[in-house]
mmCIF file of C-alpha atoms in Angstrom:
data_model
loop_
_atom_site.group_PDB
_atom_site.id
_atom_site.type_symbol
_atom_site.label_atom_id
_atom_site.label_comp_id
_atom_site.label_asym_id
_atom_site.label_seq_id
_atom_site.Cartn_x
_atom_site.Cartn_y
_atom_site.Cartn_z
ATOM 1 C CA MET A 1 -49.113 -17.469 -0.569
ATOM 2 C CA SER A 2 -46.972 -20.274 -1.567
ATOM 3 C CA ALA A 3 -43.230 -21.520 -0.837
ATOM 4 C CA GLU A 4 -42.123 -23.169 -3.461
ATOM 5 C CA SER A 5 -38.921 -22.517 -5.434
ATOM 6 C CA PRO A 6 -38.579 -20.203 -7.818
ATOM 7 C CA THR A 7 -39.489 -22.076 -11.952
ATOM 8 C CA ALA A 8 -37.000 -21.643 -14.496
ATOM 9 C CA ALA A 9 -38.924 -19.125 -16.327
ATOM 10 C CA GLN A 10 -38.796 -16.942 -12.846
ATOM 11 C CA LEU A 11 -35.192 -17.430 -12.886
ATOM 12 C CA ASN A 12 -34.925 -17.150 -16.582
ATOM 13 C CA GLY A 13 -36.557 -13.777 -16.409
ATOM 14 C CA ILE A 14 -33.556 -11.847 -14.003
ATOM 15 C CA SER A 15 -30.533 -11.361 -16.011
ATOM 16 C CA ASP A 16 -28.019 -10.371 -13.453
ATOM 17 C CA GLY A 17 -26.049 -13.854 -12.630
ATOM 18 C CA PHE A 18 -25.632 -13.146 -8.963
ATOM 19 C CA VAL A 19 -28.860 -12.445 -8.692
ATOM 20 C CA ARG A 20 -30.764 -15.646 -10.264
ATOM 21 C CA GLN A 21 -28.400 -17.810 -8.136
ATOM 22 C CA LEU A 22 -29.262 -15.759 -5.313
ATOM 23 C CA ALA A 23 -33.268 -16.238 -5.609
ATOM 24 C CA ALA A 24 -32.460 -19.701 -6.979
ATOM 25 C CA LEU A 25 -31.684 -20.444 -2.803
ATOM 26 C CA GLY A 26 -34.865 -19.207 -1.400
ATOM 27 C CA ARG A 27 -38.769 -19.886 -1.713
ATOM 28 C CA VAL A 28 -41.113 -18.337 -3.546
ATOM 29 C CA ARG A 29 -43.651 -15.566 -1.378
ATOM 30 C CA THR A 30 -46.810 -13.439 -3.139
ATOM 31 C CA TYR A 31 -47.646 -9.964 -1.311
ATOM 32 C CA PRO A 32 -50.640 -7.772 -2.530
ATOM 33 C CA LYS A 33 -50.379 -4.418 -3.371
ATOM 34 C CA ASN A 34 -49.113 -2.189 -0.527
ATOM 35 C CA THR A 35 -47.891 -4.540 1.995
ATOM 36 C CA VAL A 36 -45.813 -3.844 4.855
ATOM 37 C CA PHE A 37 -43.641 -6.915 3.909
ATOM 38 C CA ILE A 38 -40.119 -5.205 6.180
ATOM 39 C CA THR A 39 -40.075 -3.391 9.222
ATOM 40 C CA GLU A 40 -37.802 -1.174 10.034
ATOM 41 C CA GLY A 41 -36.198 -2.481 13.418
ATOM 42 C CA ASP A 42 -37.316 -5.925 12.971
ATOM 43 C CA SER A 43 -35.089 -8.610 14.068
ATOM 44 C CA SER A 44 -35.430 -10.715 10.466
ATOM 45 C CA ASP A 45 -33.000 -11.994 8.596
ATOM 46 C CA SER A 46 -34.171 -13.066 5.130
ATOM 47 C CA VAL A 47 -33.509 -11.438 1.287
ATOM 48 C CA PHE A 48 -36.194 -10.957 -0.814
ATOM 49 C CA VAL A 49 -35.408 -11.031 -4.686
ATOM 50 C CA ILE A 50 -38.128 -9.312 -6.794
ATOM 51 C CA LEU A 51 -39.438 -11.793 -9.139
ATOM 52 C CA ALA A 52 -42.601 -10.501 -10.337
ATOM 53 C CA GLY A 53 -43.678 -6.599 -9.019
ATOM 54 C CA LYS A 54 -42.858 -3.269 -7.574
ATOM 55 C CA VAL A 55 -41.939 -2.079 -4.096
ATOM 56 C CA LYS A 56 -40.768 1.192 -2.133
ATOM 57 C CA VAL A 57 -37.426 1.364 0.436
ATOM 58 C CA PHE A 58 -38.768 3.829 2.917
ATOM 59 C CA VAL A 59 -37.775 4.833 6.612
ATOM 60 C CA SER A 60 -40.750 7.254 8.566
ATOM 61 C CA ASP A 61 -40.754 8.722 11.990
ATOM 62 C CA SER A 62 -43.031 8.605 15.241
ATOM 63 C CA GLU A 63 -45.635 11.212 13.395
ATOM 64 C CA GLY A 64 -46.135 8.759 10.071
ATOM 65 C CA HIS A 65 -43.689 11.080 7.310
ATOM 66 C CA GLU A 66 -41.891 9.371 5.089
ATOM 67 C CA MET A 67 -38.683 9.396 2.750
ATOM 68 C CA ILE A 68 -38.400 7.073 -0.011
ATOM 69 C CA LEU A 69 -34.878 5.645 -0.254
ATOM 70 C CA ASP A 70 -35.485 3.640 -3.352
ATOM 71 C CA THR A 71 -38.102 1.683 -5.514
ATOM 72 C CA GLN A 72 -37.116 -1.840 -6.970
ATOM 73 C CA GLY A 73 -38.360 -3.857 -9.703
ATOM 74 C CA PRO A 74 -37.577 -7.485 -10.863
ATOM 75 C CA GLY A 75 -34.291 -8.836 -11.126
ATOM 76 C CA GLU A 76 -33.343 -6.075 -8.230
ATOM 77 C CA TYR A 77 -33.507 -7.574 -4.412
ATOM 78 C CA VAL A 78 -34.255 -5.992 -0.646
ATOM 79 C CA GLY A 79 -33.458 -6.824 2.807
ATOM 80 C CA GLU A 80 -29.385 -7.731 2.093
ATOM 81 C CA MET A 81 -28.446 -5.588 5.339
ATOM 82 C CA ALA A 82 -30.471 -7.285 7.637
ATOM 83 C CA LEU A 83 -27.983 -10.928 7.110
ATOM 84 C CA ASP A 84 -25.284 -9.401 10.212
ATOM 85 C CA GLY A 85 -28.274 -10.241 12.669
ATOM 86 C CA ASN A 86 -29.044 -6.770 13.264
ATOM 87 C CA PRO A 87 -32.902 -5.109 13.272
ATOM 88 C CA ARG A 88 -33.408 -4.237 9.537
ATOM 89 C CA SER A 89 -32.364 -0.331 9.061
ATOM 90 C CA ALA A 90 -35.614 0.538 6.223
ATOM 91 C CA SER A 91 -39.267 -0.615 5.894
ATOM 92 C CA VAL A 92 -40.621 -1.984 2.361
ATOM 93 C CA MET A 93 -44.140 -1.630 0.997
ATOM 94 C CA THR A 94 -45.733 -3.181 -2.440
ATOM 95 C CA LEU A 95 -46.368 -0.730 -4.877
ATOM 96 C CA GLU A 96 -48.715 -3.366 -6.857
ATOM 97 C CA ALA A 97 -48.950 -6.997 -6.230
ATOM 98 C CA THR A 98 -45.519 -8.587 -6.084
ATOM 99 C CA SER A 99 -43.317 -11.806 -6.171
ATOM 100 C CA PHE A 100 -40.043 -12.814 -4.509
ATOM 101 C CA SER A 101 -37.961 -15.311 -3.946
ATOM 102 C CA VAL A 102 -37.424 -15.485 -0.019
ATOM 103 C CA VAL A 103 -33.920 -16.113 1.246
ATOM 104 C CA ALA A 104 -32.781 -16.999 4.603
ATOM 105 C CA ARG A 105 -29.394 -16.272 5.605
ATOM 106 C CA ASP A 106 -28.003 -20.263 6.271
ATOM 107 C CA PRO A 107 -28.517 -21.035 2.803
ATOM 108 C CA ILE A 108 -26.637 -17.614 2.112
ATOM 109 C CA ARG A 109 -23.598 -18.513 3.946
ATOM 110 C CA GLU A 110 -23.619 -21.686 2.644
ATOM 111 C CA ALA A 111 -23.300 -20.731 -0.771
ATOM 112 C CA ILE A 112 -20.594 -17.605 0.695
ATOM 113 C CA ARG A 113 -18.242 -20.830 1.987
ATOM 114 C CA ALA A 114 -18.948 -23.281 -1.122
ATOM 115 C CA ASN A 115 -18.729 -20.380 -4.046
ATOM 116 C CA PRO A 116 -15.259 -17.265 -3.489
ATOM 117 C CA ASP A 117 -17.402 -16.022 -6.593
ATOM 118 C CA PHE A 118 -21.023 -15.328 -4.927
ATOM 119 C CA ALA A 119 -19.044 -13.892 -2.307
ATOM 120 C CA LEU A 120 -17.373 -11.388 -4.394
ATOM 121 C CA ASP A 121 -20.343 -10.747 -6.302
ATOM 122 C CA MET A 122 -22.266 -10.035 -2.706
ATOM 123 C CA ILE A 123 -19.727 -8.135 -1.838
ATOM 124 C CA SER A 124 -19.998 -6.047 -5.058
ATOM 125 C CA LYS A 125 -23.309 -5.474 -4.922
ATOM 126 C CA ILE A 126 -23.039 -4.117 -1.221
ATOM 127 C CA ILE A 127 -20.136 -1.059 -2.622
ATOM 128 C CA ASP A 128 -22.763 -0.373 -5.170
ATOM 129 C CA ARG A 129 -25.509 0.098 -3.323
ATOM 130 C CA ALA A 130 -23.270 1.993 -0.242
ATOM 131 C CA ARG A 131 -22.111 4.117 -3.362
ATOM 132 C CA ILE A 132 -25.299 5.309 -4.405
ATOM 133 C CA ALA A 133 -26.515 5.739 -0.880
ATOM 134 C CA THR A 134 -23.596 7.850 -0.121
ATOM 135 C CA SER A 135 -24.639 10.108 -3.688
ATOM 136 C CA SER A 136 -27.836 10.314 -1.981
ATOM 137 C CA VAL A 137 -26.415 11.829 1.577
ATOM 138 C CA LYS A 138 -24.562 13.997 -0.418
ATOM 139 C CA ASP A 139 -27.258 15.370 -2.034
ATOM 140 C CA LEU A 140 -29.104 15.791 0.809
ATOM 141 C CA ALA A 141 -26.249 17.994 2.319
ATOM 142 C CA LEU A 142 -25.652 20.246 -0.768
ATOM 143 C CA LEU A 143 -28.278 20.536 -2.913
ATOM 144 C CA ASP A 144 -31.291 22.345 -2.533
ATOM 145 C CA VAL A 145 -35.064 20.902 -3.095
ATOM 146 C CA TYR A 146 -35.015 22.568 -6.454
ATOM 147 C CA GLY A 147 -32.202 20.838 -6.771
ATOM 148 C CA ARG A 148 -32.838 17.417 -5.184
ATOM 149 C CA VAL A 149 -36.391 17.287 -7.276
ATOM 150 C CA ALA A 150 -34.061 18.095 -10.838
ATOM 151 C CA ARG A 151 -31.246 15.116 -9.678
ATOM 152 C CA LEU A 152 -34.194 13.028 -9.413
ATOM 153 C CA LEU A 153 -36.036 13.857 -12.490
ATOM 154 C CA LEU A 154 -32.707 13.327 -14.414
ATOM 155 C CA ASN A 155 -31.674 10.328 -12.952
ATOM 156 C CA LEU A 156 -34.912 8.476 -13.120
ATOM 157 C CA ALA A 157 -36.032 9.689 -17.120
ATOM 158 C CA VAL A 158 -34.988 7.281 -20.213
ATOM 159 C CA GLU A 159 -34.528 8.452 -23.548
ATOM 160 C CA ARG A 160 -38.106 7.671 -25.762
ATOM 161 C CA ASP A 161 -38.189 9.179 -29.798
ATOM 162 C CA GLY A 162 -35.416 11.896 -28.971
ATOM 163 C CA LYS A 163 -36.891 12.962 -25.373
ATOM 164 C CA LEU A 164 -36.263 12.424 -22.336
ATOM 165 C CA ALA A 165 -39.726 10.629 -20.485
ATOM 166 C CA ILE A 166 -40.085 8.897 -16.415
ATOM 167 C CA PRO A 167 -41.046 5.846 -17.352
ATOM 168 C CA GLU A 168 -42.974 5.425 -13.903
ATOM 169 C CA LYS A 169 -45.846 7.605 -12.791
ATOM 170 C CA LEU A 170 -45.075 9.561 -9.731
ATOM 171 C CA THR A 171 -47.278 11.968 -7.871
ATOM 172 C CA GLN A 172 -45.709 15.026 -5.998
ATOM 173 C CA GLN A 173 -46.162 13.538 -3.105
ATOM 174 C CA GLU A 174 -44.371 10.672 -4.008
ATOM 175 C CA ILE A 175 -41.498 12.823 -5.669
ATOM 176 C CA ALA A 176 -41.183 14.809 -2.148
ATOM 177 C CA GLU A 177 -40.814 11.862 -0.188
ATOM 178 C CA ARG A 178 -38.367 11.127 -2.360
ATOM 179 C CA VAL A 179 -36.286 14.181 -2.155
ATOM 180 C CA GLY A 180 -37.182 15.210 1.878
ATOM 181 C CA ALA A 181 -39.580 17.987 1.169
ATOM 182 C CA SER A 182 -42.886 18.766 1.369
ATOM 183 C CA ARG A 183 -45.603 18.513 -1.657
ATOM 184 C CA ASP A 184 -46.390 21.815 -1.364
ATOM 185 C CA MET A 185 -42.521 22.937 -2.162
ATOM 186 C CA VAL A 186 -42.888 20.090 -4.863
ATOM 187 C CA SER A 187 -45.712 21.899 -6.215
ATOM 188 C CA ARG A 188 -44.272 25.160 -6.532
ATOM 189 C CA ILE A 189 -41.249 23.657 -8.585
ATOM 190 C CA PHE A 190 -43.336 21.762 -10.516
ATOM 191 C CA ARG A 191 -45.124 24.842 -11.594
ATOM 192 C CA ASP A 192 -42.056 27.110 -12.600
ATOM 193 C CA LEU A 193 -40.416 23.844 -14.714
ATOM 194 C CA THR A 194 -43.925 23.639 -16.619
ATOM 195 C CA ALA A 195 -43.853 27.426 -17.445
ATOM 196 C CA GLY A 196 -40.724 27.455 -17.909
ATOM 197 C CA GLY A 197 -40.892 25.135 -20.600
ATOM 198 C CA TYR A 198 -38.790 22.414 -19.207
ATOM 199 C CA ILE A 199 -41.467 19.828 -18.645
ATOM 200 C CA ARG A 200 -44.513 18.135 -19.562
ATOM 201 C CA VAL A 201 -47.074 16.178 -17.188
ATOM 202 C CA ASP A 202 -49.850 14.613 -18.657
ATOM 203 C CA ASN A 203 -51.460 12.197 -16.556
ATOM 204 C CA ARG A 204 -48.607 11.936 -13.603
ATOM 205 C CA LEU A 205 -46.701 11.001 -16.727
ATOM 206 C CA ILE A 206 -43.157 13.281 -16.700
ATOM 207 C CA THR A 207 -41.545 14.049 -20.486
ATOM 208 C CA ILE A 208 -38.482 16.906 -19.633
ATOM 209 C CA THR A 209 -38.562 18.893 -22.874
ATOM 210 C CA LYS A 210 -35.423 20.548 -22.235
ATOM 211 C CA LYS A 211 -32.759 20.146 -19.339
ATOM 212 C CA PRO A 212 -33.241 22.308 -16.128
ATOM 213 C CA PRO A 213 -31.100 24.736 -15.037
ATOM 214 C CA ALA A 214 -28.361 23.448 -12.676
ATOM 215 C CA ARG A 215 -29.652 26.587 -10.118
ATOM 216 C CA TRP A 216 -33.492 28.169 -10.147
#
């Protein structure tokens, strides 16, 4: 595990100017697949900018049940909620070998004091994430399991050859963890969507062949 500053190539791979500035303040660390590097309730205060790889953000209960809040890839960052000094609000695990620029709280505070635009960009990012969190809570409160599954699939899909496809391979268990439901319920919904010609699943790759109905 290295502790050097990010290289120019690593920083140039980040398209967002603010995130690139943030990453430049840190030191590079690499973790293997399936490493929980942030644990809910911990008191650490570093922000992790993803240079390469992929992570999932999740919460869990005492019985080990998980709900995935988000997944993040290169150019994104996690851990900013701990900058106020309070314990971590969620856990984060690598889904593949992942490299980060790990930025401590003090360099971020110095950057904020020296550059008001940096502070405004960070506030804007936090507001964006708060809006996403609000939307997720709204879905959990107002949509049934089918509605949450359909919304997730449409949100993840990108257009390919005139069709909507989800670029990442997802298991039904992973989808269940993202929508706060059981795997059995998700499996039944997938069977119905497949039978109705709304989706096609090949080797865990999901293609939306026609838009699922708002209600089932």
